[in-house]
Coordinates of N, CA and C in Angstrom, one line a residue:
Chain Y
X39 N 10.7 -6.5 -4.0 CA 10.8 -5.7 -2.8 C 9.5 -6.0 -2.0
X40 N 9.8 -6.1 -0.7 CA 8.7 -6.4 0.3 C 7.8 -5.1 0.4
X41 N 6.5 -5.3 0.4 CA 5.6 -4.2 0.7 C 4.7 -4.6 1.8
X42 N 4.4 -3.7 2.7 CA 3.6 -4.0 3.9 C 2.4 -3.0 3.9
X43 N 1.2 -3.6 4.2 CA 0.0 -2.7 4.4 C -0.5 -3.1 5.8
X44 N -0.3 -2.2 6.7 CA -0.7 -2.4 8.1 C -1.9 -1.6 8.5
X45 N -3.0 -2.3 8.8 CA -4.3 -1.6 9.2 C -4.4 -1.5 10.7
X46 N -4.6 -0.4 11.2 CA -4.7 -0.2 12.7 C -6.0 0.5 13.1
X47 N -6.6 -0.2 14.0 CA -7.8 0.4 14.7 C -7.4 1.2 15.9
X48 N -8.0 2.4 16.0 CA -7.6 3.2 17.1 C -8.8 3.4 18.1
X49 N -8.5 3.5 19.4 CA -9.6 3.7 20.4 C -10.4 4.9 20.0
X50 N -11.7 4.9 20.1 CA -12.5 6.0 19.8 C -12.1 7.3 20.5
X51 N -12.0 8.3 19.7 CA -11.6 9.6 20.3 C -10.2 9.8 20.6
X52 N -9.3 8.8 20.2 CA -7.9 9.0 20.5 C -7.1 9.0 19.2
X53 N -7.7 9.4 18.1 CA -7.1 9.5 16.8 C -6.0 10.6 16.8
X54 N -6.2 11.7 17.4 CA -5.2 12.8 17.4 C -3.9 12.3 18.1
X55 N -4.1 11.7 19.3 CA -2.9 11.2 20.0 C -2.2 10.2 19.2
X56 N -2.9 9.3 18.6 CA -2.3 8.2 17.8 C -1.5 8.8 16.6
X57 N -2.2 9.8 16.0 CA -1.6 10.4 14.8 C -0.2 11.0 15.2
X58 N -0.2 11.7 16.3 CA 1.0 12.4 16.7 C 2.2 11.4 16.8
X59 N 1.9 10.2 17.5 CA 3.0 9.2 17.7 C 3.3 8.6 16.4
X60 N 2.3 8.3 15.6 CA 2.5 7.6 14.3 C 3.3 8.5 13.3
X61 N 3.0 9.8 13.3 CA 3.8 10.7 12.4 C 5.2 10.8 12.9
X62 N 5.4 10.7 14.2 CA 6.8 10.7 14.8 C 7.5 9.5 14.3
X63 N 6.8 8.3 14.3 CA 7.5 7.1 13.8 C 7.8 7.2 12.3
X64 N 6.8 7.8 11.5 CA 7.0 8.0 10.1 C 8.3 8.8 9.8
X65 N 8.4 9.9 10.6 CA 9.6 10.8 10.4 C 10.8 10.0 10.8
X66 N 10.8 9.3 11.8 CA 12.0 8.6 12.3 C 12.4 7.5 11.3
X67 N 11.5 6.8 10.7 CA 11.8 5.8 9.7 C 12.4 6.5 8.5
X68 N 11.7 7.5 8.0 CA 12.2 8.2 6.8 C 13.6 8.8 7.0
X69 N 13.9 9.2 8.2 CA 15.2 9.8 8.5 C 16.3 8.8 8.7
X70 N 15.9 7.6 9.1 CA 17.0 6.7 9.6 C 17.1 5.4 8.8
X71 N 16.1 5.0 8.0 CA 16.1 3.7 7.4 C 16.3 3.8 5.9
X72 N 17.5 3.7 5.4 CA 17.7 3.9 4.0 C 17.2 2.7 3.2
X73 N 16.9 1.6 3.9 CA 16.4 0.5 3.2 C 14.9 0.5 3.0
X74 N 14.3 1.6 3.6 CA 12.8 1.7 3.5 C 12.5 2.9 2.5
X75 N 11.9 2.5 1.3 CA 11.6 3.5 0.3 C 10.3 4.2 0.4
X76 N 9.4 3.6 1.2 CA 8.1 4.2 1.4 C 7.6 3.9 2.8
X77 N 7.2 4.9 3.6 CA 6.6 4.6 4.9 C 5.6 5.7 5.2
X78 N 4.3 5.5 4.9 CA 3.4 6.6 4.9 C 2.2 6.2 5.8
X79 N 1.8 7.1 6.7 CA 0.6 6.9 7.5 C -0.6 7.5 6.6
X80 N -1.6 6.6 6.5 CA -2.7 7.0 5.6 C -4.0 6.8 6.4
X81 N -5.1 7.4 5.8 CA -6.4 7.2 6.4 C -7.4 7.1 5.3
X82 N -8.4 6.3 5.5 CA -9.4 6.1 4.5 C -10.7 6.7 5.1
X83 N -11.8 6.1 4.6 CA -13.2 6.6 5.0 C -13.6 6.0 6.4
X84 N -13.0 4.9 6.7 CA -13.4 4.1 7.9 C -13.0 4.8 9.2
X85 N -14.0 5.1 10.1 CA -13.7 5.8 11.3 C -12.6 5.0 12.1
X86 N -11.8 5.8 12.8 CA -10.8 5.3 13.8 C -9.9 4.2 13.2
X87 N -9.7 4.3 11.9 CA -8.8 3.3 11.2 C -7.7 4.0 10.4
X88 N -6.5 3.6 10.6 CA -5.3 4.1 9.9 C -4.6 3.0 9.2
X89 N -3.9 3.3 8.1 CA -3.2 2.3 7.4 C -1.8 2.8 7.1
X90 N -0.8 2.0 7.5 CA 0.6 2.3 7.1 C 0.9 1.6 5.8
X91 N 1.3 2.3 4.8 CA 1.8 1.7 3.6 C 3.3 1.8 3.5
X92 N 3.9 0.6 3.3 CA 5.4 0.6 3.5 C 6.0 -0.2 2.3
X93 N 7.2 0.2 1.9 CA 7.9 -0.5 0.9 C 9.4 -0.6 1.3
X94 N 10.0 -1.8 1.2 CA 11.4 -2.0 1.6 C 12.2 -2.5 0.5
X95 N 13.5 -2.3 0.6 CA 14.5 -2.8 -0.4 C 14.5 -4.3 -0.5
X96 N 14.5 -4.9 0.7 CA 14.7 -6.3 0.8 C 14.2 -6.8 2.2
X97 N 14.3 -8.1 2.5 CA 13.9 -8.6 3.8 C 14.7 -8.1 4.9
X98 N 16.0 -7.9 4.6 CA 16.9 -7.4 5.7 C 16.5 -6.0 6.1
X99 N 16.0 -5.2 5.2 CA 15.5 -3.8 5.5 C 14.3 -3.9 6.4
X100 N 13.4 -4.9 6.2 CA 12.2 -5.1 7.0 C 12.7 -5.5 8.4
X101 N 13.7 -6.4 8.5 CA 14.2 -6.8 9.8 C 14.8 -5.6 10.6
X102 N 15.6 -4.8 9.8 CA 16.2 -3.6 10.4 C 15.2 -2.7 11.0
X103 N 14.1 -2.5 10.3 CA 13.0 -1.7 10.7 C 12.4 -2.2 12.0
X104 N 12.1 -3.5 12.0 CA 11.4 -4.1 13.2 C 12.4 -4.1 14.4
X105 N 13.7 -4.1 14.2 CA 14.7 -4.2 15.3 C 15.1 -2.7 15.7
X106 N 14.6 -1.7 15.0 CA 15.1 -0.4 15.4 C 14.5 0.1 16.7
X107 N 15.3 1.0 17.4 CA 14.9 1.5 18.6 C 13.6 2.4 18.4
X108 N 13.6 3.2 17.3 CA 12.5 4.1 17.1 C 11.2 3.3 16.9
X109 N 11.3 2.1 16.2 CA 10.1 1.4 16.0 C 9.6 0.8 17.3
X110 N 10.5 0.3 18.1 CA 10.1 -0.3 19.4 C 9.5 0.8 20.3
X111 N 10.2 1.9 20.4 CA 9.8 2.9 21.3 C 8.5 3.5 20.9
X112 N 8.4 4.0 19.7 CA 7.2 4.6 19.2 C 6.1 3.7 18.9
X113 N 6.5 2.4 18.7 CA 5.4 1.4 18.5 C 4.7 1.2 19.8
X114 N 5.4 1.2 21.0 CA 4.8 1.2 22.3 C 3.9 2.4 22.5
X115 N 4.5 3.5 22.1 CA 3.7 4.8 22.4 C 2.4 4.8 21.6
X116 N 2.4 4.3 20.3 CA 1.2 4.2 19.5 C 0.3 3.2 20.1
X117 N 0.8 2.1 20.7 CA 0.0 1.0 21.2 C -1.0 1.5 22.2
X118 N -0.6 2.5 23.0 CA -1.5 3.0 24.1 C -2.8 3.5 23.5
X119 N -2.9 3.9 22.2 CA -4.1 4.4 21.6 C -4.7 3.4 20.6
X120 N -4.2 2.3 20.5 CA -4.7 1.3 19.6 C -5.7 0.4 20.2
X121 N -6.7 0.0 19.3 CA -7.8 -0.9 19.8 C -7.5 -2.3 19.3
X122 N -6.5 -2.9 19.8 CA -6.1 -4.2 19.4 C -4.9 -4.2 18.5
X123 N -4.3 -5.3 18.2 CA -3.1 -5.4 17.3 C -3.4 -5.0 15.9
X124 N -2.4 -4.5 15.1 CA -2.6 -4.2 13.7 C -2.9 -5.4 12.9
X125 N -3.5 -5.3 11.8 CA -3.7 -6.3 10.8 C -2.7 -6.1 9.7
X126 N -1.7 -7.0 9.6 CA -0.5 -6.8 8.7 C -0.7 -7.7 7.5
X127 N -0.7 -7.0 6.3 CA -0.7 -7.7 5.0 C 0.8 -7.6 4.5
X128 N 1.4 -8.7 4.4 CA 2.8 -8.8 3.9 C 2.8 -9.2 2.5
X129 N 3.4 -8.4 1.6 CA 3.3 -8.6 0.2 C 4.7 -8.6 -0.4
X130 N 4.8 -9.3 -1.6 CA 6.0 -9.2 -2.3 C 5.7 -8.7 -3.7
X131 N 6.6 -7.9 -4.3 CA 6.3 -7.4 -5.6 C 6.4 -8.6 -6.6
X132 N 5.5 -8.6 -7.6 CA 5.5 -9.7 -8.6 C 6.6 -9.3 -9.7
Chain Z
X103 N -1.1 13.1 -0.4 CA -1.0 12.3 -1.6 C -2.0 11.1 -1.5
X104 N -2.7 10.9 -2.6 CA -3.6 9.8 -2.6 C -2.9 8.5 -2.7
X105 N -3.3 7.5 -1.9 CA -2.7 6.2 -2.0 C -3.9 5.2 -2.2
X106 N -3.7 4.2 -3.0 CA -4.7 3.2 -3.4 C -4.2 1.8 -3.1
X107 N -4.9 1.0 -2.5 CA -4.6 -0.4 -2.3 C -5.7 -1.2 -3.0
X108 N -5.5 -1.8 -4.1 CA -6.5 -2.5 -4.8 C -6.3 -4.0 -4.8
X109 N -7.2 -4.7 -4.1 CA -7.1 -6.2 -4.0 C -7.9 -6.9 -5.1
X110 N -7.3 -7.8 -5.8 CA -7.9 -8.4 -6.9 C -7.9 -10.0 -6.8
X111 N -9.1 -10.6 -6.9 CA -9.2 -12.0 -6.9 C -9.1 -12.5 -8.4
X112 N -8.3 -13.5 -8.6 CA -8.1 -14.0 -10.0 C -8.8 -15.4 -10.1
X113 N -9.4 -15.7 -11.2 CA -9.9 -17.0 -11.5 C -8.9 -18.1 -11.3
X114 N -9.3 -19.2 -10.6 CA -8.3 -20.2 -10.3 C -7.6 -20.7 -11.5
X115 N -6.3 -20.8 -11.4 CA -5.5 -21.3 -12.6 C -5.1 -20.3 -13.6
X116 N -5.6 -19.0 -13.4 CA -5.4 -18.0 -14.5 C -4.4 -16.9 -14.0
X117 N -3.6 -17.2 -12.9 CA -2.7 -16.2 -12.4 C -1.7 -15.8 -13.4
X118 N -1.1 -16.7 -14.1 CA 0.0 -16.3 -15.0 C -0.5 -15.4 -16.1
X119 N -1.7 -15.7 -16.6 CA -2.3 -14.8 -17.7 C -2.6 -13.4 -17.1
X120 N -3.1 -13.4 -15.8 CA -3.4 -12.1 -15.2 C -2.2 -11.3 -15.0
X121 N -1.1 -12.0 -14.4 CA 0.1 -11.3 -14.1 C 0.7 -10.7 -15.4
X122 N 0.6 -11.4 -16.5 CA 1.2 -10.8 -17.7 C 0.5 -9.5 -18.1
X123 N -0.8 -9.5 -18.0 CA -1.5 -8.2 -18.4 C -1.3 -7.2 -17.3
X124 N -1.2 -7.6 -16.0 CA -1.1 -6.6 -14.9 C 0.3 -6.0 -15.0
X125 N 1.3 -6.8 -15.3 CA 2.7 -6.2 -15.4 C 2.8 -5.3 -16.6
X126 N 2.0 -5.6 -17.6 CA 2.0 -4.7 -18.8 C 1.4 -3.4 -18.4
X127 N 0.4 -3.4 -17.6 CA -0.2 -2.2 -17.1 C 0.7 -1.4 -16.2
X128 N 1.4 -2.2 -15.3 CA 2.4 -1.6 -14.4 C 3.4 -0.8 -15.2
X129 N 3.9 -1.4 -16.2 CA 5.0 -0.8 -17.0 C 4.5 0.4 -17.7
X130 N 3.2 0.3 -18.2 CA 2.7 1.5 -19.0 C 2.4 2.7 -18.0
X131 N 2.0 2.4 -16.8 CA 1.7 3.4 -15.8 C 3.1 4.1 -15.5
X132 N 4.1 3.3 -15.2 CA 5.4 3.9 -14.8 C 6.0 4.6 -15.9
X133 N 5.7 4.2 -17.2 CA 6.4 4.9 -18.3 C 5.6 6.2 -18.7
X134 N 4.3 6.3 -18.4 CA 3.5 7.3 -18.9 C 2.9 8.3 -17.9
X135 N 2.9 7.9 -16.7 CA 2.1 8.8 -15.7 C 3.1 9.4 -14.7
X136 N 3.5 10.6 -15.0 CA 4.5 11.2 -14.1 C 3.8 11.6 -12.8
X137 N 2.5 11.7 -12.7 CA 1.8 12.0 -11.5 C 1.7 10.8 -10.5
X138 N 2.1 9.6 -11.0 CA 2.0 8.4 -10.2 C 3.4 8.0 -9.7
X139 N 3.6 8.1 -8.4 CA 5.0 7.9 -7.8 C 5.2 6.4 -7.4
X140 N 4.1 5.6 -7.4 CA 4.3 4.2 -7.0 C 3.1 3.4 -7.7
X141 N 3.5 2.4 -8.4 CA 2.4 1.5 -9.0 C 3.0 0.1 -9.1
X142 N 2.7 -0.7 -8.1 CA 3.3 -2.0 -8.0 C 2.3 -3.1 -7.9
X143 N 2.5 -4.1 -8.7 CA 1.7 -5.4 -8.5 C 2.4 -6.2 -7.5
X144 N 1.6 -6.6 -6.5 CA 2.2 -7.4 -5.4 C 1.3 -8.7 -5.2
X145 N 1.9 -9.6 -4.4 CA 1.2 -10.8 -4.1 C 1.5 -11.2 -2.6
X146 N 0.5 -11.7 -1.9 CA 0.7 -12.1 -0.5 C 0.6 -13.6 -0.4
X147 N 0.2 -14.1 0.7 CA 0.1 -15.5 0.9 C -1.2 -16.1 0.4
X148 N -2.2 -15.2 0.2 CA -3.5 -15.7 -0.2 C -3.5 -16.2 -1.6
X149 N -4.0 -17.4 -1.9 CA -4.1 -17.9 -3.3 C -4.9 -17.1 -4.2
X150 N -4.5 -17.0 -5.4 CA -5.3 -16.3 -6.4 C -5.7 -14.9 -6.1
X151 N -4.8 -14.2 -5.3 CA -5.1 -12.8 -4.9 C -3.9 -12.0 -5.1
X152 N -4.1 -10.8 -5.8 CA -3.1 -9.9 -6.1 C -3.5 -8.5 -5.5
X153 N -2.5 -7.7 -5.2 CA -2.7 -6.4 -4.7 C -1.9 -5.3 -5.4
X154 N -2.6 -4.3 -6.0 CA -1.8 -3.2 -6.6 C -1.7 -2.2 -5.4
X155 N -0.5 -1.7 -5.2 CA -0.2 -0.6 -4.3 C 0.2 0.6 -5.1
X156 N -0.5 1.7 -4.9 CA -0.4 2.8 -5.8 C -0.3 4.1 -5.0
X157 N 0.5 5.1 -5.4 CA 0.6 6.4 -4.8 C 0.6 7.5 -5.9
X158 N -0.2 8.5 -5.7 CA -0.3 9.6 -6.7 C 0.0 10.9 -6.1
X159 N 0.5 11.8 -7.0 CA 0.8 13.2 -6.5 C -0.4 13.9 -6.0
X160 N -1.6 13.8 -6.7 CA -2.8 14.5 -6.2 C -4.0 13.8 -6.9
X161 N -5.2 14.3 -6.6 CA -6.4 13.7 -7.2 C -6.4 13.8 -8.7
X162 N -5.9 14.8 -9.3 CA -5.8 15.0 -10.7 C -5.0 13.8 -11.3
X163 N -4.0 13.4 -10.6 CA -3.1 12.3 -11.2 C -3.9 11.0 -11.1
X164 N -4.8 10.8 -10.1 CA -5.6 9.6 -10.0 C -6.6 9.6 -11.2
X165 N -7.2 10.8 -11.5 CA -8.1 10.9 -12.6 C -7.5 10.6 -13.9
X166 N -6.2 11.2 -14.1 CA -5.5 11.0 -15.3 C -5.2 9.5 -15.5
X167 N -4.9 8.8 -14.4 CA -4.7 7.4 -14.5 C -5.9 6.7 -15.0
X168 N -7.1 6.9 -14.3 CA -8.3 6.2 -14.6 C -8.8 6.5 -16.1
X169 N -8.4 7.7 -16.6 CA -8.9 8.1 -17.9 C -7.9 7.7 -19.0
X170 N -6.8 7.1 -18.6 CA -5.7 6.8 -19.6 C -6.1 5.6 -20.5
X171 N -5.7 5.6 -21.7 CA -6.0 4.5 -22.7 C -5.4 3.2 -22.2
X172 N -4.2 3.3 -21.6 CA -3.6 2.0 -21.2 C -4.3 1.4 -20.0
X173 N -4.9 2.3 -19.1 CA -5.6 1.7 -18.0 C -6.9 1.1 -18.5
X174 N -7.6 1.7 -19.4 CA -8.8 1.2 -20.0 C -8.6 -0.1 -20.7
X175 N -7.6 -0.1 -21.6 CA -7.3 -1.2 -22.5 C -6.8 -2.4 -21.7
X176 N -5.8 -2.2 -20.8 CA -5.2 -3.3 -20.1 C -6.1 -3.7 -18.9
X177 N -6.9 -2.7 -18.4 CA -7.9 -3.1 -17.4 C -8.9 -4.1 -17.9
X178 N -9.3 -3.9 -19.2 CA -10.3 -4.9 -19.8 C -9.6 -6.2 -19.9
X179 N -8.3 -6.2 -20.4 CA -7.5 -7.4 -20.6 C -7.4 -8.2 -19.3
X180 N -7.1 -7.5 -18.2 CA -7.0 -8.1 -16.9 C -8.3 -8.7 -16.5
X181 N -9.3 -7.9 -16.8 CA -10.7 -8.3 -16.3 C -11.1 -9.7 -16.7
X182 N -10.6 -10.2 -17.9 CA -11.0 -11.5 -18.4 C -10.5 -12.6 -17.4
X183 N -9.5 -12.3 -16.6 CA -8.9 -13.3 -15.7 C -9.3 -13.1 -14.2
X184 N -10.1 -12.0 -14.0 CA -10.5 -11.7 -12.6 C -11.8 -12.3 -12.2
X185 N -11.8 -12.7 -10.9 CA -13.0 -13.3 -10.3 C -13.8 -12.3 -9.6
X186 N -14.4 -11.4 -10.3 CA -15.2 -10.3 -9.7 C -14.4 -9.0 -9.7
X187 N -15.1 -7.9 -9.3 CA -14.4 -6.6 -9.3 C -13.4 -6.5 -8.2
X188 N -12.4 -5.6 -8.4 CA -11.4 -5.4 -7.4 C -12.0 -4.7 -6.1
X189 N -11.4 -4.9 -5.0 CA -11.7 -4.3 -3.7 C -10.8 -3.1 -3.6
X190 N -11.3 -1.9 -3.7 CA -10.4 -0.7 -3.7 C -10.4 0.1 -2.4
X191 N -9.3 0.2 -1.8 CA -9.1 1.0 -0.6 C -8.5 2.3 -1.0
X192 N -9.3 3.4 -0.9 CA -8.8 4.7 -1.2 C -8.3 5.4 0.1
X193 N -7.1 5.8 0.1 CA -6.5 6.4 1.3 C -5.9 7.8 1.0
X194 N -5.8 8.6 2.0 CA -5.1 9.9 1.9 C -4.0 9.9 3.0
X195 N -2.9 10.4 2.6 CA -1.8 10.5 3.6 C -2.2 11.5 4.7
X196 N -1.8 11.1 5.9 CA -2.2 12.0 7.0 C -1.1 13.1 7.2

Protein backbone atom coordinates (compact mmCIF):
# COMPACT_ATOMS: atom_id res chain seq x y z
CA UNK A 1 0.00 0.00 0.00
CA UNK A 2 1.30 3.45 -0.89
CA UNK A 3 1.98 5.77 2.05
CA UNK A 4 2.61 9.48 1.67
CA UNK A 5 4.10 11.91 4.19
CA UNK A 6 3.65 15.50 2.96
CA UNK A 7 5.39 18.24 4.93
CA UNK A 8 3.99 21.74 4.45
CA UNK A 9 5.45 25.07 5.55
CA UNK A 10 2.86 27.76 6.20
CA UNK A 11 3.31 31.52 5.99
CA UNK A 12 3.95 32.93 9.43
CA UNK A 13 0.73 33.85 11.22
CA UNK A 14 -1.51 32.05 8.69
CA UNK A 15 -1.70 28.69 10.47
CA UNK A 16 -5.35 29.06 11.44
CA UNK A 17 -6.47 29.83 7.90
CA UNK A 18 -4.38 26.97 6.54
CA UNK A 19 -5.76 24.56 9.11
CA UNK A 20 -9.34 25.45 8.20
CA UNK A 21 -8.77 24.65 4.50
CA UNK A 22 -6.66 21.57 5.29
CA UNK A 23 -9.27 20.12 7.65
CA UNK A 24 -11.88 20.74 4.96
CA UNK A 25 -9.73 18.69 2.57
CA UNK A 26 -9.22 15.98 5.20
CA UNK A 27 -12.99 15.68 5.66
CA UNK A 28 -13.64 15.61 1.91
CA UNK A 29 -11.04 12.88 1.36
CA UNK A 30 -12.36 10.74 4.21
CA UNK A 31 -15.93 11.18 2.95
CA UNK A 32 -15.29 10.56 -0.74
CA UNK A 33 -12.21 8.39 -1.27
CA UNK A 34 -12.82 4.77 -0.29
CA UNK A 35 -9.35 3.91 -1.60
CA UNK A 36 -7.75 6.16 1.02
CA UNK A 37 -7.47 4.40 4.39
CA UNK A 38 -5.70 7.22 6.23
CA UNK A 39 -5.63 10.95 5.59
CA UNK A 40 -4.64 12.96 8.66
CA UNK A 41 -3.47 16.54 9.13
CA UNK A 42 -0.82 16.55 11.83
CA UNK A 43 1.47 19.01 13.54
CA UNK A 44 4.78 18.54 15.30
CA UNK A 45 7.00 20.86 17.34
CA UNK A 46 8.26 22.83 14.37
CA UNK A 47 6.60 26.25 13.99
CA UNK A 48 4.45 26.89 10.91
CA UNK A 49 4.88 23.28 9.76
CA UNK A 50 2.16 20.73 9.11
CA UNK A 51 2.35 17.12 7.97
CA UNK A 52 -0.27 15.16 6.10
CA UNK A 53 0.09 11.42 6.74
CA UNK A 54 -1.72 9.38 4.11
CA UNK A 55 -2.25 5.72 3.23
CA UNK A 56 -3.87 4.37 0.07
CA UNK A 57 -5.08 0.98 -1.10
CA UNK A 58 -3.05 1.14 -4.32
CA UNK A 59 -1.55 3.47 -6.94
CA UNK A 60 -4.95 3.93 -8.58
CA UNK A 61 -6.32 5.30 -5.31
CA UNK A 62 -3.45 7.80 -5.17
CA UNK A 63 -4.25 8.89 -8.73
CA UNK A 64 -7.95 9.20 -7.92
CA UNK A 65 -7.04 11.43 -4.99
CA UNK A 66 -4.85 13.71 -7.06
CA UNK A 67 -7.50 13.92 -9.82
CA UNK A 68 -10.38 14.66 -7.45
CA UNK A 69 -12.17 18.01 -7.58
CA UNK A 70 -11.91 18.43 -3.81
CA UNK A 71 -8.13 17.95 -3.88
CA UNK A 72 -7.73 20.44 -6.72
CA UNK A 73 -10.09 23.02 -5.26
CA UNK A 74 -8.99 22.80 -1.64
CA UNK A 75 -5.37 22.35 -2.66
CA UNK A 76 -5.53 25.78 -4.29
CA UNK A 77 -7.27 27.20 -1.23
CA UNK A 78 -4.52 25.83 1.07
CA UNK A 79 -1.87 27.06 -1.35
CA UNK A 80 -2.68 30.69 -0.55
CA UNK A 81 -1.36 30.13 2.98
CA UNK A 82 1.61 27.96 2.12
CA UNK A 83 5.23 29.09 2.12
CA UNK A 84 6.37 27.18 -0.91
CA UNK A 85 5.49 23.76 -2.29
CA UNK A 86 5.06 20.74 0.03
CA UNK A 87 7.88 18.25 0.54
CA UNK A 88 6.40 14.89 -0.47
CA UNK A 89 7.81 11.60 0.82
CA UNK A 90 6.34 8.77 -1.28
CA UNK A 91 6.64 5.38 0.40
CA UNK A 92 5.65 1.81 -0.26
CA UNK A 93 4.92 -0.68 2.46
CA UNK A 94 7.58 -3.38 2.73
CA UNK B 1 -4.14 10.83 18.15
CA UNK B 2 -0.35 10.67 18.23
CA UNK B 3 1.33 9.89 14.91
CA UNK B 4 5.00 8.95 14.62
CA UNK B 5 7.19 8.92 11.51
CA UNK B 6 10.50 7.19 12.29
CA UNK B 7 13.19 7.32 9.60
CA UNK B 8 15.90 4.67 9.89
CA UNK B 9 19.21 4.43 8.03
CA UNK B 10 20.48 0.89 7.59
CA UNK B 11 24.08 -0.24 7.18
CA UNK B 12 24.84 -0.76 3.53
CA UNK B 13 24.05 -4.29 2.39
CA UNK B 14 22.11 -5.18 5.56
CA UNK B 15 18.63 -4.22 4.36
CA UNK B 16 17.34 -7.78 4.17
CA UNK B 17 18.39 -8.59 7.72
CA UNK B 18 16.93 -5.32 8.98
CA UNK B 19 13.66 -5.92 7.14
CA UNK B 20 13.29 -9.37 8.69
CA UNK B 21 13.59 -7.99 12.23
CA UNK B 22 11.46 -4.93 11.44
CA UNK B 23 8.65 -7.01 9.94
CA UNK B 24 8.81 -9.21 13.04
CA UNK B 25 8.30 -6.08 15.15
CA UNK B 26 5.49 -4.87 12.88
CA UNK B 27 3.68 -8.19 13.32
CA UNK B 28 4.19 -8.20 17.08
CA UNK B 29 2.87 -4.65 17.43
CA UNK B 30 -0.19 -5.35 15.28
CA UNK B 31 -0.90 -8.56 17.21
CA UNK B 32 -0.39 -7.20 20.72
CA UNK B 33 -1.05 -3.45 20.87
CA UNK B 34 -4.73 -2.62 20.55
CA UNK B 35 -3.90 1.04 21.18
CA UNK B 36 -1.83 1.17 17.99
CA UNK B 37 -4.04 1.67 14.92
CA UNK B 38 -1.24 1.81 12.34
CA UNK B 39 2.29 0.40 12.42
CA UNK B 40 3.78 0.01 8.97
CA UNK B 41 7.34 -0.49 7.75
CA UNK B 42 7.78 1.48 4.55
CA UNK B 43 10.50 2.27 2.05
CA UNK B 44 10.97 5.19 -0.31
CA UNK B 45 13.45 5.91 -3.09
CA UNK B 46 16.35 6.63 -0.79
CA UNK B 47 18.86 3.75 -0.53
CA UNK B 48 19.30 2.01 2.81
CA UNK B 49 16.47 4.06 4.34
CA UNK B 50 13.27 2.79 5.92
CA UNK B 51 10.36 4.64 7.51
CA UNK B 52 7.99 3.37 10.17
CA UNK B 53 4.64 5.17 10.00
CA UNK B 54 2.70 4.78 13.22
CA UNK B 55 -0.60 5.96 14.70
CA UNK B 56 -1.73 5.53 18.30
CA UNK B 57 -4.99 6.02 20.17
CA UNK B 58 -3.36 8.24 22.82
CA UNK B 59 -0.12 9.00 24.69
CA UNK B 60 -0.65 5.98 26.96
CA UNK B 61 -0.67 3.71 23.90
CA UNK B 62 2.66 5.21 22.79
CA UNK B 63 4.11 4.55 26.24
CA UNK B 64 2.77 0.99 26.24
CA UNK B 65 4.47 0.45 22.88
CA UNK B 66 7.83 1.76 24.09
CA UNK B 67 7.59 -0.32 27.30
CA UNK B 68 6.64 -3.55 25.53
CA UNK B 69 8.99 -6.54 25.59
CA UNK B 70 8.65 -7.01 21.84
CA UNK B 71 9.68 -3.42 21.14
CA UNK B 72 12.69 -3.69 23.43
CA UNK B 73 13.78 -7.11 22.17
CA UNK B 74 13.21 -6.54 18.48
CA UNK B 75 14.42 -2.96 18.72
CA UNK B 76 17.79 -4.29 19.85
CA UNK B 77 17.72 -6.90 17.08
CA UNK B 78 17.06 -4.18 14.45
CA UNK B 79 19.69 -1.98 16.02
CA UNK B 80 22.47 -4.32 14.92
CA UNK B 81 21.71 -3.43 11.29
CA UNK B 82 21.08 0.27 11.77
CA UNK B 83 23.49 3.04 10.81
CA UNK B 84 22.86 5.31 13.77
CA UNK B 85 19.77 6.14 15.78
CA UNK B 86 16.39 6.67 14.06
CA UNK B 87 15.13 10.17 13.29
CA UNK B 88 11.77 10.40 15.08
CA UNK B 89 9.08 12.86 14.00
CA UNK B 90 6.44 13.02 16.74
CA UNK B 91 3.15 14.48 15.53
CA UNK B 92 -0.30 15.18 16.88
CA UNK B 93 -3.39 15.18 14.78
CA UNK B 94 -4.86 18.64 14.32
